[in-house]
mmCIF file of C-alpha atoms in Angstrom:
data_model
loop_
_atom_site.group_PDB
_atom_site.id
_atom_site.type_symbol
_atom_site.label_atom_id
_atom_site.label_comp_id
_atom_site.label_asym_id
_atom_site.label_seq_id
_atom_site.Cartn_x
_atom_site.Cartn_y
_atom_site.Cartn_z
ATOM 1 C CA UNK A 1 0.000 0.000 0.000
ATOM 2 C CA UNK A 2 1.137 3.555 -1.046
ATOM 3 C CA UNK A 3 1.039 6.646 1.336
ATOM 4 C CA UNK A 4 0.347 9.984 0.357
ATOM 5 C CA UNK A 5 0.283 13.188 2.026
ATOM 6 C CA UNK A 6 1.569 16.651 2.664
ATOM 7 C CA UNK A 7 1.594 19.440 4.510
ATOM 8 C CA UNK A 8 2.216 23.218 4.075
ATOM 9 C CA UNK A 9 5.081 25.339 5.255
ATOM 10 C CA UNK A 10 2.979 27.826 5.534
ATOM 11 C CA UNK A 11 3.728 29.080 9.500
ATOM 12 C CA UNK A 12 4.831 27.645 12.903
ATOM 13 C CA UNK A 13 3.740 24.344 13.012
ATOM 14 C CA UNK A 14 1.042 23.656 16.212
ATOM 15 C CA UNK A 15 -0.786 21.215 18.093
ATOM 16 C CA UNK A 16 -3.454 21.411 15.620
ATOM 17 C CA UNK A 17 -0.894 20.400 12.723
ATOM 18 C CA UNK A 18 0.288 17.686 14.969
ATOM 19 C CA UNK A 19 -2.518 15.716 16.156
ATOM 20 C CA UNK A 20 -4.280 16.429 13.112
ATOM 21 C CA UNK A 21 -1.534 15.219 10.340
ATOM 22 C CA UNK A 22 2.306 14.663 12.083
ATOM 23 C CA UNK A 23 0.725 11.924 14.045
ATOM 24 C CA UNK A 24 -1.107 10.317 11.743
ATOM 25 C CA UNK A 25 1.156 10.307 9.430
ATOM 26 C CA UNK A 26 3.587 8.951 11.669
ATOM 27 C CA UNK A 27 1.665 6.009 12.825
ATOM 28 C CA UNK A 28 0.566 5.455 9.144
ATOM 29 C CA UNK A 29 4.501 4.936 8.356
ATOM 30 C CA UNK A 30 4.154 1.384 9.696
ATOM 31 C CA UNK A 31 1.132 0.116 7.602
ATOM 32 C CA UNK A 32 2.802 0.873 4.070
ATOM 33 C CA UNK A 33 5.236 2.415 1.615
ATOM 34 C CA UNK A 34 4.430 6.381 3.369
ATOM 35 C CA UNK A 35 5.441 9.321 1.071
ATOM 36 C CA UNK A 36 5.017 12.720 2.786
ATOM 37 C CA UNK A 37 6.168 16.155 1.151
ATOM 38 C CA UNK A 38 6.102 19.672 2.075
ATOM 39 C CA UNK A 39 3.849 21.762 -0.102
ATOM 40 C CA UNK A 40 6.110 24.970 -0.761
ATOM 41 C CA UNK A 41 4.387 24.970 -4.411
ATOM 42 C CA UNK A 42 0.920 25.510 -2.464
ATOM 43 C CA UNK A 43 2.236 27.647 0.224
ATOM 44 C CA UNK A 44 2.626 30.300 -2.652
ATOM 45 C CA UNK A 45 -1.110 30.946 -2.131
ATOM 46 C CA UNK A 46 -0.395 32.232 0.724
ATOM 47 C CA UNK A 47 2.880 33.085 1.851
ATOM 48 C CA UNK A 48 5.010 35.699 -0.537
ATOM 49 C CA UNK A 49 8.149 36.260 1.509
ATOM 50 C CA UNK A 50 10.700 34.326 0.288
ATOM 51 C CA UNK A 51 13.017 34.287 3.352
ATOM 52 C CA UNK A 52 9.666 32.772 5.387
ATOM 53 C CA UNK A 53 9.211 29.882 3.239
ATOM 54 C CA UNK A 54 12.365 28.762 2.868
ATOM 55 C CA UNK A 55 12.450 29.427 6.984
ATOM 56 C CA UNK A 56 9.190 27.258 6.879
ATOM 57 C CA UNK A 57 10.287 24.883 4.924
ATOM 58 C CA UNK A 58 13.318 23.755 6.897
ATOM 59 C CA UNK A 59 11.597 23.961 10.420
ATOM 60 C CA UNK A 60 8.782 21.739 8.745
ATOM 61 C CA UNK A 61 11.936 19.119 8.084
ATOM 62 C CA UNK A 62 13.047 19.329 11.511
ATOM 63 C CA UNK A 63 9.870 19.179 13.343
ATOM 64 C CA UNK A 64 8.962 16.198 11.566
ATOM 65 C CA UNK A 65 11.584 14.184 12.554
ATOM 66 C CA UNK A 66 11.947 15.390 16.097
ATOM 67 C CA UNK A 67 8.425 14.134 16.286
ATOM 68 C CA UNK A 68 9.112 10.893 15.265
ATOM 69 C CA UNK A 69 8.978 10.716 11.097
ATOM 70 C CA UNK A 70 11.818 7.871 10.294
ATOM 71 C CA UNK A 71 13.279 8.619 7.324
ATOM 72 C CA UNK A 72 13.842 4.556 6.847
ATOM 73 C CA UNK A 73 10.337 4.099 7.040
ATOM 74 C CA UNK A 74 9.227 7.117 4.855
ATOM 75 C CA UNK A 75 10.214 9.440 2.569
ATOM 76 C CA UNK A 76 10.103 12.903 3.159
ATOM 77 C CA UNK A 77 10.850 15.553 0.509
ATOM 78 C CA UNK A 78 10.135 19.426 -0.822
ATOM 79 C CA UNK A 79 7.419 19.428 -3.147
ATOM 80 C CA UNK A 80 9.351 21.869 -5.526
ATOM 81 C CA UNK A 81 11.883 18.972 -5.606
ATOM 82 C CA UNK A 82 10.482 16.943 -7.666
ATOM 83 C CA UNK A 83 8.648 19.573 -10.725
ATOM 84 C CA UNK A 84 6.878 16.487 -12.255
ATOM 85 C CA UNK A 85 4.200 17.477 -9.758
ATOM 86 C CA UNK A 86 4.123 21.054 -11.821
ATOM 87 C CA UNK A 87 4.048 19.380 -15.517
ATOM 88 C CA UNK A 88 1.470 16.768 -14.545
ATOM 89 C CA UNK A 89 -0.688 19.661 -12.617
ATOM 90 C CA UNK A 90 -0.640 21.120 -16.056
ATOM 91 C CA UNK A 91 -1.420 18.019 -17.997
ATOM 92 C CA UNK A 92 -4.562 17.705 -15.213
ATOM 93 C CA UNK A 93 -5.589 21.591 -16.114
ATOM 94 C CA UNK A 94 -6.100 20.677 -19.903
ATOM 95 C CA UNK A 95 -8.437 17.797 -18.959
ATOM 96 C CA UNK A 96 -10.165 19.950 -15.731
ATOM 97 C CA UNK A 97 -13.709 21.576 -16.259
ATOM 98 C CA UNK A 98 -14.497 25.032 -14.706
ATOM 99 C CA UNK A 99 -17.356 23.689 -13.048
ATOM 100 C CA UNK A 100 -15.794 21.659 -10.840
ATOM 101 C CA UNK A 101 -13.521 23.668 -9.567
ATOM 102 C CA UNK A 102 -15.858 26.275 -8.845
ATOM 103 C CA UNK A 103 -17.759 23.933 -7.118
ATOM 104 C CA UNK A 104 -14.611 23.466 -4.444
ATOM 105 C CA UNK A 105 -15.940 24.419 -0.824
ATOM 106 C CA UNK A 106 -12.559 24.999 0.089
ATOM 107 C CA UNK A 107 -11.981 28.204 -1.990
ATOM 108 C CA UNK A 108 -15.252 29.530 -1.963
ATOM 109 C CA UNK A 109 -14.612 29.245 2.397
ATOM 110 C CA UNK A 110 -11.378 31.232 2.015
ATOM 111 C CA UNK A 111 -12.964 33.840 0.219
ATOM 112 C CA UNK A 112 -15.168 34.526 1.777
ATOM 113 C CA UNK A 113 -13.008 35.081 5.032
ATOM 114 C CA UNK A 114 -10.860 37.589 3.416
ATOM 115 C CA UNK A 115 -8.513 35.874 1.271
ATOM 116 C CA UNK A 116 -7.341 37.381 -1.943
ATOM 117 C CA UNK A 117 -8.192 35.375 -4.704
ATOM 118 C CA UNK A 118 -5.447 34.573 -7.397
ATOM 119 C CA UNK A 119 -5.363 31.484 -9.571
ATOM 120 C CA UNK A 120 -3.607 29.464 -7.711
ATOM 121 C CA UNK A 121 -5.876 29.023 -5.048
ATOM 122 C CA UNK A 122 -8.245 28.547 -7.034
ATOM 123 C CA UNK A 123 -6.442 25.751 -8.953
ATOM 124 C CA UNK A 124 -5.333 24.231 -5.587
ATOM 125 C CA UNK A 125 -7.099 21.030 -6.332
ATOM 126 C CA UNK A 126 -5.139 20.271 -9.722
ATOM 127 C CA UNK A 127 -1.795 20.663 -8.232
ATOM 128 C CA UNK A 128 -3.381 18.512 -5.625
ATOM 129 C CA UNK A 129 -4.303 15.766 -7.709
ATOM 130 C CA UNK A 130 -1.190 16.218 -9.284
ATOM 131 C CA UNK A 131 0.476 15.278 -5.946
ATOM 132 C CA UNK A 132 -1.467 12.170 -5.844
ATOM 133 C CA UNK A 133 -1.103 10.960 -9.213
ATOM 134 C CA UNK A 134 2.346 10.945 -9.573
ATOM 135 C CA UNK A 135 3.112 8.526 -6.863
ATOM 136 C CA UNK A 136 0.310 5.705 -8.044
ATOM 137 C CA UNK A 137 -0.971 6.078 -4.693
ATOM 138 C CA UNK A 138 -3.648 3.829 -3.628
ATOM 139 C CA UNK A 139 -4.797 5.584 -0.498
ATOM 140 C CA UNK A 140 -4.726 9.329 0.656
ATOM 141 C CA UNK A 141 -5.844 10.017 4.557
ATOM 142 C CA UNK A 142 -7.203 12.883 4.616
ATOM 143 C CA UNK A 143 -10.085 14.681 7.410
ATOM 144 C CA UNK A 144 -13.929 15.128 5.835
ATOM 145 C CA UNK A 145 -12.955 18.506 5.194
ATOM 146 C CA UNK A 146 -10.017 17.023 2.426
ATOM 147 C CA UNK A 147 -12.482 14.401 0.945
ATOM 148 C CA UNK A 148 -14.127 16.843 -1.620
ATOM 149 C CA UNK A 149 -10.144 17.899 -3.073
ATOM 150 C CA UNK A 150 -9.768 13.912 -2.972
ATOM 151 C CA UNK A 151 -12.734 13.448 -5.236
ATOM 152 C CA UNK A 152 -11.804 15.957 -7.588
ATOM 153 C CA UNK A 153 -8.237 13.639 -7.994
ATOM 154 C CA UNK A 154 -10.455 10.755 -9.196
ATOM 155 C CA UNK A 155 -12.617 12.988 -11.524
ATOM 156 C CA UNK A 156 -9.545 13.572 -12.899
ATOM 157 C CA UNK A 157 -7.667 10.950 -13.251
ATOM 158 C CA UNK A 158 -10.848 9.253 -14.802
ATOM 159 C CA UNK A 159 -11.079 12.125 -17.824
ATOM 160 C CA UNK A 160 -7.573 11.618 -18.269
ATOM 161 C CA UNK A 161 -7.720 7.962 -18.599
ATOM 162 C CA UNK A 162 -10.751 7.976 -20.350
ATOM 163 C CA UNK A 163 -9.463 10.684 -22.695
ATOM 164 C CA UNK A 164 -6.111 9.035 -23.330
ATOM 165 C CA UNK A 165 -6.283 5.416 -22.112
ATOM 166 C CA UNK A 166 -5.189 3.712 -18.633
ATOM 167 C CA UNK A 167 -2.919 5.806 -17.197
ATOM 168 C CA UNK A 168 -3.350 6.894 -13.548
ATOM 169 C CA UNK A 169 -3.954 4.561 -10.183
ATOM 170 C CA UNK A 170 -7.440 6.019 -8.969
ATOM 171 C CA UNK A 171 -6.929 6.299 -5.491
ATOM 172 C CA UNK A 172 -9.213 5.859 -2.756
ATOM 173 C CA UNK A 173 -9.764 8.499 -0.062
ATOM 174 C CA UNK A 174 -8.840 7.112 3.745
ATOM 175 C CA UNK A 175 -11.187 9.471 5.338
ATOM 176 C CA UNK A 176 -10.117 9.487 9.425
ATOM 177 C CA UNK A 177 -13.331 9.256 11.361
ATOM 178 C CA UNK A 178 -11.164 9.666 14.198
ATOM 179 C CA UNK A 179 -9.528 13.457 12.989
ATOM 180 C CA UNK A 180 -8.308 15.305 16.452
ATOM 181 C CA UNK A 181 -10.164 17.999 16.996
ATOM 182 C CA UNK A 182 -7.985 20.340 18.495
ATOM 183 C CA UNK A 183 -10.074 23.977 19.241
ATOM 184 C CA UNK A 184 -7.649 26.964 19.686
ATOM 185 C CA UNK A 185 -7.230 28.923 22.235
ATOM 186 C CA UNK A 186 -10.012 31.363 21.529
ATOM 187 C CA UNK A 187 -12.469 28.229 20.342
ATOM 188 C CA UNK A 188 -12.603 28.271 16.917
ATOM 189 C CA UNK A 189 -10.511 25.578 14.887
ATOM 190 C CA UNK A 190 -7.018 26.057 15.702
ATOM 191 C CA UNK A 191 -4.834 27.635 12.857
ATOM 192 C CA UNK A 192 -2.471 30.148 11.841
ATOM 193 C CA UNK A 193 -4.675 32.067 10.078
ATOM 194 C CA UNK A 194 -6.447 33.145 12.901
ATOM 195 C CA UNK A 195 -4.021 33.021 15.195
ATOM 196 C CA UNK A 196 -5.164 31.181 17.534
ATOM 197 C CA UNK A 197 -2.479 28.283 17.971
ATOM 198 C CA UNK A 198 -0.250 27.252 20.646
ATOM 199 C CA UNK A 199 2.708 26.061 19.167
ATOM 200 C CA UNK A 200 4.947 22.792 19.402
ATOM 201 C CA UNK A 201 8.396 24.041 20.046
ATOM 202 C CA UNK A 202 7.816 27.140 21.232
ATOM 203 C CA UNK A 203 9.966 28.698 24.050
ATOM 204 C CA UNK A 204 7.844 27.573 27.954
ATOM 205 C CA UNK A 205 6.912 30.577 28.631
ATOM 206 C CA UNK A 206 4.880 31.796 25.131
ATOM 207 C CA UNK A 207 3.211 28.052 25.124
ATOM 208 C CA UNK A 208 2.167 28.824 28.832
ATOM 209 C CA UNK A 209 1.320 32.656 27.967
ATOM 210 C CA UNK A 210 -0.752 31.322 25.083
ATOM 211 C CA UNK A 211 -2.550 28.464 27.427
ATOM 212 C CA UNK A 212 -3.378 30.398 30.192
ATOM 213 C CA UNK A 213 -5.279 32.675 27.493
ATOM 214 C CA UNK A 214 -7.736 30.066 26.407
ATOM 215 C CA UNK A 215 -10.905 31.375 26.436
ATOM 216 C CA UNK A 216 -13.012 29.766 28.831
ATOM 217 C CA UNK A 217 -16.931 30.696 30.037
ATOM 218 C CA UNK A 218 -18.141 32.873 32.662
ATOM 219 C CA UNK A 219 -19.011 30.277 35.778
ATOM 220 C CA UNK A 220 -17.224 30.643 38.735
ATOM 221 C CA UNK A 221 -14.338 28.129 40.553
ATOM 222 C CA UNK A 222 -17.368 26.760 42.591
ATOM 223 C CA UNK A 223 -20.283 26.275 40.077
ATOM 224 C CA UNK A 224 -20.285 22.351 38.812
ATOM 225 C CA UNK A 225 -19.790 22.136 35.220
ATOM 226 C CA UNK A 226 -21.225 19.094 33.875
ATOM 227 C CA UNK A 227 -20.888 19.457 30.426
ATOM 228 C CA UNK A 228 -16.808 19.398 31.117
ATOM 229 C CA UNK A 229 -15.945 17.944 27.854
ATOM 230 C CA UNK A 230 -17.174 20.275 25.686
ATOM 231 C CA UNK A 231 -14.479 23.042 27.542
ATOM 232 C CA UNK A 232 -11.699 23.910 24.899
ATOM 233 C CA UNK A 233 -8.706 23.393 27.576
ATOM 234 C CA UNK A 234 -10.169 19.835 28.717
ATOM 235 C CA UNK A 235 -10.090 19.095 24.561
ATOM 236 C CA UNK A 236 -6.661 19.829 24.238
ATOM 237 C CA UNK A 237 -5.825 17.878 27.996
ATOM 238 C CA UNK A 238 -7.577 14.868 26.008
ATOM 239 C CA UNK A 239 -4.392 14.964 23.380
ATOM 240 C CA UNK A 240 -1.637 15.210 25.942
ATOM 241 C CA UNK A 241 -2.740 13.858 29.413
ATOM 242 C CA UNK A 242 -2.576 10.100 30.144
ATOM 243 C CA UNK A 243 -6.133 8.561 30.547
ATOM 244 C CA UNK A 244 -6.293 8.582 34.323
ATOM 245 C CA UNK A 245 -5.028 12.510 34.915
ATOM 246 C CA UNK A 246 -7.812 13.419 31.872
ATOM 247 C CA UNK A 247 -10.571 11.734 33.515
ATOM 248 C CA UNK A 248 -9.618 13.204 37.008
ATOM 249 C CA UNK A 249 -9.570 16.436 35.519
ATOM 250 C CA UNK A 250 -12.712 16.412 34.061
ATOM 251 C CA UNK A 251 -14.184 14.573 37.031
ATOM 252 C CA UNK A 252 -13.250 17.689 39.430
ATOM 253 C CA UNK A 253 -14.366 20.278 37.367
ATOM 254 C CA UNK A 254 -17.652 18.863 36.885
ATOM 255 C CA UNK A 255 -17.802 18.511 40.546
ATOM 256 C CA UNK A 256 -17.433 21.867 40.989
ATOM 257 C CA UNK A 257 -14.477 23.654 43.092
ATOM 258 C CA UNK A 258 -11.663 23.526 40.689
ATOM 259 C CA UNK A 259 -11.313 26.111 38.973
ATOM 260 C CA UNK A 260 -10.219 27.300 35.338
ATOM 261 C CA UNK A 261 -6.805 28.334 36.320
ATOM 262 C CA UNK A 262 -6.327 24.757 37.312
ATOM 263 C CA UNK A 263 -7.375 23.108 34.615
ATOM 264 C CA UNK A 264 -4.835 25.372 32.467
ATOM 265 C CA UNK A 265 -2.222 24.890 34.811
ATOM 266 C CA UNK A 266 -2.522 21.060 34.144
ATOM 267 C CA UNK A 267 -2.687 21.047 30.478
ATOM 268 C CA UNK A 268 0.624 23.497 30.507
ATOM 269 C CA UNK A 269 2.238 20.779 32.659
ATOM 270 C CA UNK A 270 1.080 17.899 30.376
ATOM 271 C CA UNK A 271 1.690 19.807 27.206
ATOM 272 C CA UNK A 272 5.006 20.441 27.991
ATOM 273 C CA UNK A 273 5.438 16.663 29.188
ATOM 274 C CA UNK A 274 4.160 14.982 25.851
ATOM 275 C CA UNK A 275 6.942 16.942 23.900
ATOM 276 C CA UNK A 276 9.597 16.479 26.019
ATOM 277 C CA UNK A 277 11.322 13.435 23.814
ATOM 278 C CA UNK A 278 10.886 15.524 20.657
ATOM 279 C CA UNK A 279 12.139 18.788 21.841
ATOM 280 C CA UNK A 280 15.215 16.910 22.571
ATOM 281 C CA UNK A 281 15.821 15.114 19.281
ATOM 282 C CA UNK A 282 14.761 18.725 17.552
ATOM 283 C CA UNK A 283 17.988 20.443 19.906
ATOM 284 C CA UNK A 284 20.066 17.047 18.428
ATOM 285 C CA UNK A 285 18.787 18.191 15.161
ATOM 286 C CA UNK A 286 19.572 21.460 14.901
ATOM 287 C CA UNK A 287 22.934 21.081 15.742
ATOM 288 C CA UNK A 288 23.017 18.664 12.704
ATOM 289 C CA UNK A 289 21.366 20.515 10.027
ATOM 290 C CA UNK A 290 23.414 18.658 7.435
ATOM 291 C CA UNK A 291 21.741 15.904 8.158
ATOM 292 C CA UNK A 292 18.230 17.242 7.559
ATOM 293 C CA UNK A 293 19.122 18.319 4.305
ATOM 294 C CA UNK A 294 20.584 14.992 3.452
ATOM 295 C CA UNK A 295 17.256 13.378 4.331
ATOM 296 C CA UNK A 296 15.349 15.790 2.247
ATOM 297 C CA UNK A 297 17.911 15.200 -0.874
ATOM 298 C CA UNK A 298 17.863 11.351 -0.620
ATOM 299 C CA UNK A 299 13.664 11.592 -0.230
ATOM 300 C CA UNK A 300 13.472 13.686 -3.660
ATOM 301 C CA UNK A 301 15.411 11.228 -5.698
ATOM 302 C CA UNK A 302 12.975 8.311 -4.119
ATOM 303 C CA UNK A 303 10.561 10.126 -4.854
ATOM 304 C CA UNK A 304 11.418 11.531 -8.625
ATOM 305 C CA UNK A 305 12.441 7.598 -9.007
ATOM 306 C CA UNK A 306 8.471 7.067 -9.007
ATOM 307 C CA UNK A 307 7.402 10.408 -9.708
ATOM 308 C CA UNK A 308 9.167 10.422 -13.166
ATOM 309 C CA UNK A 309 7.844 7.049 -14.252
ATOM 310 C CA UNK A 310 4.453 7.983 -14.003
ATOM 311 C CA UNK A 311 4.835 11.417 -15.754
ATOM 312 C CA UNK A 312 6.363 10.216 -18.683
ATOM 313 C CA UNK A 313 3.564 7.417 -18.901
ATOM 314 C CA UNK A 314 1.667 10.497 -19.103
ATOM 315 C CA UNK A 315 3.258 11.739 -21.427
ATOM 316 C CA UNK A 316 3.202 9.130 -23.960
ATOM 317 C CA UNK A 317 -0.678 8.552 -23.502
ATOM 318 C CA UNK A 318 -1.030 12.517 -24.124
ATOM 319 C CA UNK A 319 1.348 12.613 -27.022
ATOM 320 C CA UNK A 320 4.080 14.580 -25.704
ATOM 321 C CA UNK A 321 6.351 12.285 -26.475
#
């Protein structure tokens, strides 16, 4: 079974990137051939400073690893490593209606909270299925929210092949029932755009700044709070606590006489605990930053080893070549 996925250096990475994607992917390292790239093509729909991305891009490496990617299990590369993913995105545009891009949720979502439109946000979903493609990967995990940019990849790759004859794997979408949900600290869905994250790595005093600012409700230390659960601190505790200090937490502050400011306290202390290991290997890793690089040179070869099969076969059945 071949892996697929990616993720954008688009910012600091977070909890929300972690438990949502690292971790995932991680685990999903074991089950089958796992190819995982960072998207500097996509972050250009965002991100226009140069000396960011390439900032980004590098941190994304690092973090990865510290958090437990092996780079004999997987192969981790920069999308703009391997520019088959560009020509095939193209091949994919000739074949690619209107209509169902502007059917997308995902754009329409982004415009309409404040993001300038350009083309290649719009286009996202090509030079996604592009991505895809060009590994003949038979499953992509991806949340609900992913599935729709997962359906447009078999669209297609069945116009192509229909067009042209049999030449694309369609893959099949591994939606995770089980996606973290990880609220930020003001309660929406944590992310950078709305900066709202706390982050992985950062120094222990921001990610304790940033935790004791969670928004929380109005009840007092004394009022029982039986829907406990639903609070946005005890949903991040859930992530990073072992089962017994969760379910003690949320057991007192339904109860009633524990208080906000201890429930924060104990997520800081647990947060800080679950990425103790992996700030560790990150310190190893930065002092060997030669080594990162080497792992992201010997993943783009791997992966233009597959990558350029596949785009040539596309070639040929367009008439390229």
């Amino acid at each position: 079974m071949r892996i697929l996925s990616g993720i954008q250096p688009s910012g600091i990475l977070h909890a929300g990137n972690y438990f949502g994607m690292m971790k995932p992917s991680i685990d999903l390292q074991e089950q089958g051939e796992a190819f995982y790239f960072i998207a500097d093509y996509h972050s250009m729909t965002s991100l226009t400073d140069a000396k960011l991305r390439r900032e980004y891009t590098q941190r994304v490496a690092i973090d990865f690893l510290a958090c437990g990617l092996d780079p004999k299990k997987a192969v981790l590369f920069k999308q703009s490593d391997v520019p088959e993913h560009v020509e095939l995105s193209w091949m994919l545009s000739s074949v690619c209606p209107m209509g169902l891009l502007e059917r997308c949720h995902s754009y329409k979502d982004k415009i309409a909270k404040g993001v300038s439109p350009n083309h290649g946000l719009f286009a996202y979903p090509v030079l996604m299925a592009a991505d895809i493609l060009i590994y003949d990967a038979d499953v992509v995990p991806v949340g609900q929210d992913q599935k729709q940019h997962v359906e447009v990849t078999r669209d297609l790759a069945n116009k192509f092949n229909d067009l042209y004859g049999e030449t694309f794997v369609v893959p099949e979408p591994r939606i995770r029932r089980d996606v973290a949900k990880v609220p930020g600290i003001d309660g929406g869905k944590m992310s950078k755009s709305y900066n709202n994250t706390i982050d992985i790595f950062g120094e222990e005093k921001a990610i304790k700044k940033r935790i004791m600012s969670i928004v929380m409700d109005s009840r007092g230390i004394d009022e029982p709070k039986p829907d406990a659960e639903e609070n946005n601190a005890i949903q991040i505790l859930e992530h990073v606590a072992d089962e017994a200090t969760y379910t003690e937490t949320v057991e007192a502050l339904k109860a009633g006489g524990f208080g906000y400011g201890h429930v924060k306290k104990k997520l800081f202390e647990c947060y800080w605990e679950h990425f103790a290991d992996a700030r560790k290997r990150r310190e190893e890793l930065l002092a060997n930053l030669d080594y990162v690089e080497e792992v992201l040179r010997e993943g783009a070869q791997k992966a233009r080893g597959i990558a350029s099969v596949v785009n040539r076969r596309a070639r040929v059945a367009c008439g390229l070549e």
